[in-house]
């Protein structure tokens, strides 16, 4: 190459100011997430639907045919199994509910469904909710989705610095377990969550509130709790002398934010069998602090005792007096438990953890009391959606759960099984302790 030619070439390849023009003229490729959001929003709009229609009152049974057959077969065999109608706590207008259902059906087909649904510019509150979706606080939002003004009304984050568990704050406990950095990052998430307003107006498609009210799983956790509360109330009122003087003692194992027990306290107080003591047990200190703050906002803090314990590391009777509890709630636990559990620290494998736990629970319950267990059914509506949004759960049929309960030492013929029929997502098992 001659010198002249080399100069010519250098002129061609040397970056000049105009280089920026070349870059700008290149097509801009959206990220897969941006493309997915844009594609989704270009679909025929469901967002123009009226928001002023009648409230959604669809009381139809939504239980999967397979589960319905199972229920009928079990009824024929003499088991106490029934599909019940428990209304959800919050409802949408018919049109908005239809829009949410349609969006969920469409989103469930997309692998990046959560990228779209929880895109912060579309659903700011939904995006913050999703960051804590694996934690109990996210359930609290679902319980209150229709009325809450922030994602966590009633939670005062200063509680995380209060000495609420054996003289230590939840932050001190978390720091000693996980180190300063992780504890601070958890605190930041909780503080941000508690101060995020529930957004009602987004241009893109139904708002965060619409989704958090309208998705079946939101209504299902509400009706799971309220069905369990009805079962406890009926059970206690059928034994008026049982707890008349001392008041009902309740315990929530894996309490999370403890909404079901606080609502149970309200319901039993009104029904004339008041709760005197609420024992809350959880391995997550931030969940316990959240429950303590919510107890205050509901005026029941004087009845609450907190235990920071892992159910599989500490026997219940080592900290709760045997035969001292009337109602035990185990909602939201067995969905996470496989048939074999490996301890993350020791590597030890625990076979049949549900059976062993239930049998331990039996030891703390007074004769005439009741254990309430919930489990997600193995056939249910919006299955594809829940698989995309939540980590995988252990879903079970009614017969399988009854057999687990039987191997824990309880008579399955005495167990009450109630399935809130509008959602067809959970079965609640009321195990009476003879
Ligand atoms: C889905 S939440 C249940 C919330 C509550 N029972 C309700 O129905 O709203 C699950 C809770 O279980 C707690 N948890 C999970 N494994 C546990 C264990 N081995 N011991 C104690 N708590 C546990 C978690 O920290 C979390 O707060």
XYZ file of C-alpha atoms and ligand atoms in Angstrom:
461
model
C 0.000 0.000 0.000
C 1.385 3.424 -0.853
C 1.569 6.257 1.701
C -1.181 8.126 -0.169
C -3.485 5.145 -0.127
C -2.921 4.656 3.612
C -3.897 8.311 4.267
C -7.053 7.867 2.251
C -7.910 4.775 4.249
C -7.145 6.499 7.598
C -9.537 9.287 6.591
C -12.220 6.699 6.035
C -11.783 4.831 9.326
C -10.631 7.596 11.724
C -13.450 8.497 14.025
C -14.604 12.034 13.437
C -17.264 14.081 15.161
C -19.664 13.004 12.471
C -19.159 9.427 13.699
C -22.026 10.084 15.989
C -24.229 10.506 12.944
C -23.300 7.039 11.777
C -24.221 5.599 15.179
C -27.528 7.467 15.234
C -28.455 6.202 11.826
C -28.236 2.612 13.029
C -31.555 1.044 13.887
C -32.170 0.958 17.640
C -32.955 -2.538 18.715
C -35.217 -2.663 21.770
C -34.269 -5.059 24.528
C -36.362 -8.244 24.560
C -38.215 -6.798 27.539
C -39.005 -3.485 25.789
C -40.089 -5.380 22.696
C -42.354 -7.629 24.717
C -43.974 -4.701 26.500
C -44.473 -2.792 23.230
C -45.889 -5.863 21.498
C -48.255 -6.511 24.360
C -49.515 -2.940 24.413
C -50.192 -2.977 20.655
C -52.810 -5.718 21.106
C -56.473 -4.832 20.827
C -56.984 -2.727 23.887
C -58.841 -4.009 26.873
C -57.929 -0.860 28.726
C -60.774 1.277 27.366
C -63.343 -0.778 29.189
C -65.643 1.157 31.449
C -64.686 1.378 35.101
C -68.181 2.294 36.283
C -70.052 -0.965 35.785
C -71.606 -3.027 38.550
C -69.372 -4.686 41.055
C -68.180 -8.161 40.115
C -70.452 -10.674 41.817
C -69.601 -13.829 39.967
C -70.432 -16.500 42.527
C -70.085 -19.385 40.077
C -68.140 -22.432 41.189
C -64.725 -22.324 39.568
C -63.423 -25.640 40.911
C -61.591 -27.826 38.375
C -63.777 -30.803 37.208
C -61.118 -33.246 38.414
C -61.348 -31.809 41.957
C -65.167 -31.787 41.795
C -65.143 -35.519 40.997
C -62.700 -36.118 43.819
C -64.982 -34.215 46.217
C -68.036 -36.244 45.120
C -66.184 -39.545 45.484
C -64.927 -38.586 48.971
C -68.430 -37.491 50.015
C -69.765 -40.896 48.929
C -67.140 -42.550 51.096
C -68.382 -40.539 54.099
C -65.682 -37.839 54.324
C -66.692 -34.346 55.435
C -65.703 -32.497 52.254
C -67.625 -29.532 50.822
C -67.284 -26.746 48.294
C -68.289 -23.521 50.060
C -69.126 -20.010 48.943
C -66.864 -17.534 50.731
C -67.037 -14.090 49.107
C -63.727 -12.332 48.421
C -62.927 -9.245 50.508
C -62.533 -6.966 47.487
C -64.212 -6.884 44.100
C -63.902 -4.996 40.830
C -66.483 -3.761 38.389
C -67.576 -6.489 35.996
C -65.830 -4.838 33.061
C -62.529 -4.283 34.851
C -62.557 -7.845 36.154
C -63.130 -9.066 32.587
C -60.209 -6.917 31.403
C -57.914 -8.297 34.119
C -58.961 -11.891 33.317
C -58.271 -11.325 29.641
C -54.884 -9.712 30.256
C -53.888 -12.570 32.553
C -54.945 -15.152 29.961
C -52.791 -13.365 27.352
C -49.829 -12.794 29.668
C -49.770 -16.418 30.813
C -48.771 -17.463 27.297
C -45.633 -15.293 27.366
C -42.392 -16.492 28.923
C -41.529 -12.927 29.963
C -44.952 -12.369 31.449
C -43.618 -10.892 34.705
C -41.340 -8.455 32.808
C -44.432 -7.010 31.202
C -46.832 -7.140 34.099
C -44.346 -5.700 36.584
C -42.677 -3.149 34.304
C -42.188 -0.166 36.691
C -43.366 2.456 34.204
C -46.626 0.550 33.652
C -47.287 -0.766 37.138
C -45.143 1.050 39.682
C -46.906 -0.509 42.671
C -46.953 -3.941 40.998
C -43.203 -3.707 40.373
C -42.487 -2.952 44.041
C -44.902 -5.707 45.094
C -43.116 -8.239 42.881
C -39.736 -7.458 44.510
C -41.130 -8.807 47.808
C -43.465 -11.406 46.253
C -41.693 -14.265 48.049
C -42.098 -12.613 51.443
C -45.079 -12.644 53.749
C -45.561 -8.879 53.484
C -46.689 -9.316 49.866
C -49.585 -11.446 51.130
C -50.655 -8.605 53.397
C -51.064 -6.430 50.289
C -53.279 -9.078 48.702
C -55.464 -9.300 51.799
C -56.056 -5.543 51.699
C -55.701 -4.892 47.951
C -59.030 -3.130 47.417
C -58.713 -0.557 50.169
C -55.069 -0.080 51.078
C -53.565 3.328 50.202
C -49.947 2.117 50.270
C -48.710 -1.428 49.666
C -48.599 -1.951 53.433
C -51.061 0.224 55.341
C -50.575 -0.202 59.079
C -46.872 -1.084 58.870
C -44.698 1.501 60.636
C -41.080 0.727 59.623
C -39.731 2.081 62.930
C -40.874 -1.276 64.373
C -37.800 -2.900 62.782
C -35.620 -1.031 65.316
C -37.743 -1.791 68.366
C -36.692 -4.498 70.843
C -39.672 -6.773 70.212
C -38.179 -10.288 70.332
C -36.473 -11.194 73.624
C -35.101 -7.662 74.009
C -33.673 -7.463 70.490
C -34.979 -5.683 67.414
C -35.587 -7.566 64.186
C -32.734 -5.567 62.590
C -30.313 -6.617 65.348
C -31.354 -10.229 64.873
C -31.066 -10.016 61.104
C -27.648 -8.325 61.313
C -26.289 -11.028 63.555
C -27.601 -13.742 61.223
C -26.903 -12.256 57.802
C -24.434 -9.398 58.293
C -24.827 -5.606 58.085
C -25.094 -5.327 54.320
C -27.852 -7.896 53.833
C -29.794 -6.582 56.810
C -29.627 -3.016 55.476
C -30.712 -4.133 52.027
C -33.717 -5.990 53.520
C -34.639 -2.925 55.574
C -34.429 -0.679 52.501
C -36.797 -2.998 50.617
C -39.327 -3.010 53.464
C -39.181 0.779 53.891
C -39.623 1.356 50.150
C -42.479 -1.144 50.086
C -44.320 0.485 52.994
C -44.127 3.923 51.404
C -45.184 2.902 47.874
C -48.675 4.158 47.065
C -51.085 1.676 45.532
C -51.449 3.140 42.048
C -54.943 3.366 40.659
C -54.294 5.140 37.391
C -51.962 3.889 34.700
C -52.498 4.476 31.030
C -51.212 1.163 29.882
C -53.775 -1.369 31.023
C -55.743 -2.009 34.204
C -53.921 -0.485 37.152
C -51.746 -2.189 39.756
C -54.679 -2.166 42.145
C -56.940 -3.768 39.527
C -54.438 -6.579 39.044
C -53.755 -7.058 42.735
C -57.516 -7.230 43.431
C -58.547 -9.132 40.316
C -56.014 -11.951 39.993
C -57.545 -15.208 41.246
C -54.695 -15.839 43.681
C -55.380 -12.585 45.462
C -59.023 -13.470 46.009
C -57.957 -17.032 46.877
C -55.705 -16.024 49.808
C -58.530 -13.845 51.145
C -61.111 -16.636 50.940
C -58.611 -19.190 52.281
C -58.200 -17.029 55.395
C -61.898 -16.222 55.753
C -62.966 -19.852 55.276
C -60.473 -20.909 57.968
C -61.811 -18.153 60.255
C -65.399 -19.380 59.698
C -64.309 -22.933 60.519
C -62.579 -21.805 63.726
C -65.558 -19.682 64.773
C -68.042 -22.523 64.176
C -65.807 -24.968 65.993
C -65.348 -22.711 69.037
C -68.996 -21.689 69.218
C -70.031 -25.366 69.134
C -68.142 -25.720 72.469
C -69.296 -22.700 74.438
C -67.903 -23.918 77.800
C -64.536 -24.885 76.343
C -62.782 -21.520 76.660
C -65.438 -19.354 78.325
C -63.349 -18.217 81.298
C -59.823 -18.042 79.954
C -60.531 -16.952 76.349
C -59.361 -18.735 73.210
C -55.608 -19.268 72.747
C -54.510 -19.249 69.101
C -51.175 -19.915 67.440
C -50.040 -19.158 63.914
C -47.095 -21.298 62.804
C -45.365 -19.448 59.987
C -47.495 -16.419 60.759
C -46.028 -14.013 58.188
C -47.847 -10.715 58.584
C -50.539 -12.656 60.507
C -53.559 -11.106 58.827
C -55.721 -14.283 59.197
C -55.179 -14.425 62.958
C -55.886 -10.731 63.492
C -59.109 -11.089 61.504
C -59.921 -14.260 63.458
C -59.502 -12.284 66.693
C -61.972 -9.684 65.428
C -64.461 -12.345 64.306
C -64.269 -14.424 67.512
C -64.477 -11.291 69.707
C -67.691 -10.366 67.893
C -68.986 -13.961 68.057
C -68.697 -14.073 71.869
C -65.695 -16.430 72.113
C -62.899 -13.838 72.379
C -59.266 -14.662 71.760
C -57.105 -14.003 74.827
C -53.691 -14.917 73.392
C -52.201 -14.852 69.904
C -48.926 -16.784 69.598
C -47.026 -15.863 66.425
C -44.179 -18.076 65.217
C -41.976 -17.394 62.203
C -38.344 -17.899 61.224
C -38.224 -14.472 59.533
C -37.652 -11.694 62.048
C -38.840 -9.029 59.597
C -42.169 -10.873 59.203
C -42.550 -10.977 62.991
C -41.835 -7.244 63.291
C -44.338 -6.564 60.516
C -46.939 -8.653 62.356
C -46.184 -6.723 65.582
C -46.735 -3.400 63.826
C -49.963 -4.575 62.179
C -51.185 -5.936 65.544
C -50.764 -2.428 66.944
C -52.683 -0.889 64.070
C -55.525 -3.352 64.774
C -55.445 -2.819 68.540
C -54.619 -6.431 69.446
C -50.930 -5.991 70.378
C -51.630 -6.666 74.078
C -52.596 -10.256 73.231
C -49.641 -11.055 70.965
C -46.552 -13.115 71.895
C -43.793 -13.463 69.271
C -41.491 -16.464 68.775
C -38.584 -16.233 66.370
C -38.216 -19.940 65.600
C -37.669 -22.323 62.741
C -40.378 -24.969 62.964
C -38.015 -27.673 61.784
C -35.140 -26.847 64.140
C -37.014 -26.333 67.405
C -39.696 -28.664 68.714
C -42.849 -26.709 69.412
C -43.162 -28.096 72.937
C -39.719 -26.657 73.809
C -41.258 -23.169 73.857
C -45.053 -23.645 73.882
C -46.706 -25.456 76.771
C -48.201 -28.824 75.758
C -51.993 -28.865 75.400
C -52.283 -25.091 75.834
C -53.593 -23.886 72.445
C -57.177 -24.020 71.117
C -56.734 -23.110 67.448
C -53.558 -23.510 65.382
C -53.301 -21.930 61.948
C -50.898 -23.441 59.445
C -52.092 -21.526 56.398
C -49.519 -20.969 53.686
C -46.935 -23.477 54.881
C -47.484 -26.935 53.441
C -47.595 -25.541 49.877
C -43.830 -25.009 50.351
C -43.060 -28.413 51.831
C -41.975 -31.370 49.702
C -42.140 -34.984 50.888
C -38.486 -34.758 51.911
C -36.817 -31.690 53.336
C -33.059 -31.129 53.331
C -31.745 -28.824 56.071
C -29.667 -26.150 54.319
C -27.163 -25.908 57.199
C -26.699 -29.521 58.286
C -27.613 -31.301 55.033
C -29.798 -33.631 57.081
C -32.787 -35.044 55.199
C -36.115 -35.005 57.003
C -38.669 -37.451 55.596
C -42.367 -36.653 55.717
C -41.917 -33.169 57.214
C -45.641 -32.352 57.067
C -46.626 -35.475 58.973
C -43.961 -34.870 61.624
C -44.921 -31.247 62.009
C -48.637 -32.055 62.308
C -47.917 -34.637 64.940
C -45.801 -32.034 66.879
C -48.621 -29.520 66.521
C -51.014 -32.089 68.012
C -48.923 -31.948 71.210
C -49.547 -28.235 71.837
C -53.303 -28.362 71.134
C -55.779 -28.787 73.956
C -58.391 -31.568 73.653
C -61.345 -30.146 71.740
C -59.147 -27.745 69.764
C -58.579 -27.514 66.030
C -55.641 -27.373 63.608
C -56.238 -25.461 60.365
C -54.116 -26.355 57.357
C -54.357 -24.919 53.846
C -52.939 -26.409 50.663
C -53.165 -25.337 47.048
C -55.153 -27.819 44.960
C -53.283 -29.745 42.276
C -55.806 -28.681 39.607
C -56.888 -25.062 39.625
C -57.672 -22.077 37.366
C -54.883 -19.706 36.195
C -52.275 -22.448 36.758
C -49.982 -21.159 34.008
C -50.053 -17.646 35.439
C -49.214 -18.691 38.992
C -46.295 -20.747 37.686
C -44.874 -17.667 35.990
C -45.324 -15.331 38.966
C -44.639 -17.454 42.074
C -41.890 -19.938 42.836
C -42.956 -23.548 42.390
C -45.306 -24.847 45.048
C -46.305 -28.324 46.179
C -49.932 -28.578 45.127
C -51.964 -31.552 46.300
C -55.358 -33.150 45.805
C -57.794 -33.606 48.701
C -57.303 -37.363 48.971
C -53.527 -36.969 49.093
C -53.770 -34.393 51.890
C -56.208 -36.567 53.849
C -53.756 -39.432 53.594
C -50.910 -37.180 54.869
C -53.124 -36.119 57.783
C -53.937 -39.776 58.515
C -50.250 -40.756 58.625
C -49.681 -37.901 61.090
C -51.992 -39.788 63.462
C -55.348 -38.038 62.972
C -58.592 -39.708 61.927
C -59.308 -38.441 58.383
C -63.032 -39.189 58.783
C -63.255 -36.394 61.376
C -61.398 -33.808 59.269
C -63.486 -30.986 57.777
C -62.388 -30.082 54.267
C -63.698 -26.831 52.821
C -62.949 -25.549 49.317
C -63.782 -21.886 48.596
C -65.565 -22.527 45.318
C -65.406 -19.167 43.531
C -61.648 -19.513 43.106
C -61.079 -23.286 43.331
C -57.466 -22.670 44.376
C -57.144 -23.903 47.980
C -58.620 -26.528 50.260
C -58.666 -25.847 53.997
C -58.433 -28.808 56.373
C -59.872 -28.429 59.873
C -58.367 -31.196 61.986
C -60.186 -31.597 65.314
C -58.054 -32.709 68.233
C -60.006 -35.274 70.289
C -46.813 -17.715 52.858
S -46.288 -17.013 54.378
C -47.641 -17.491 55.382
C -48.320 -16.326 55.959
C -49.531 -16.536 56.840
N -49.606 -17.818 57.492
C -50.795 -16.260 56.052
O -51.551 -17.197 55.792
O -51.026 -15.112 55.698
C -45.063 -18.145 54.827
C -44.283 -17.757 56.092
O -43.637 -18.950 56.549
C -42.422 -18.602 57.147
N -41.611 -19.833 57.225
C -41.200 -20.580 56.176
N -40.513 -21.659 56.640
C -40.518 -21.592 57.992
C -39.980 -22.424 59.014
N -39.294 -23.518 58.720
N -40.166 -22.057 60.299
C -40.860 -20.941 60.611
N -41.388 -20.095 59.671
C -41.217 -20.433 58.377
C -41.882 -17.529 56.218
O -40.918 -16.731 56.885
C -43.168 -16.755 55.871
O -43.343 -15.650 56.733
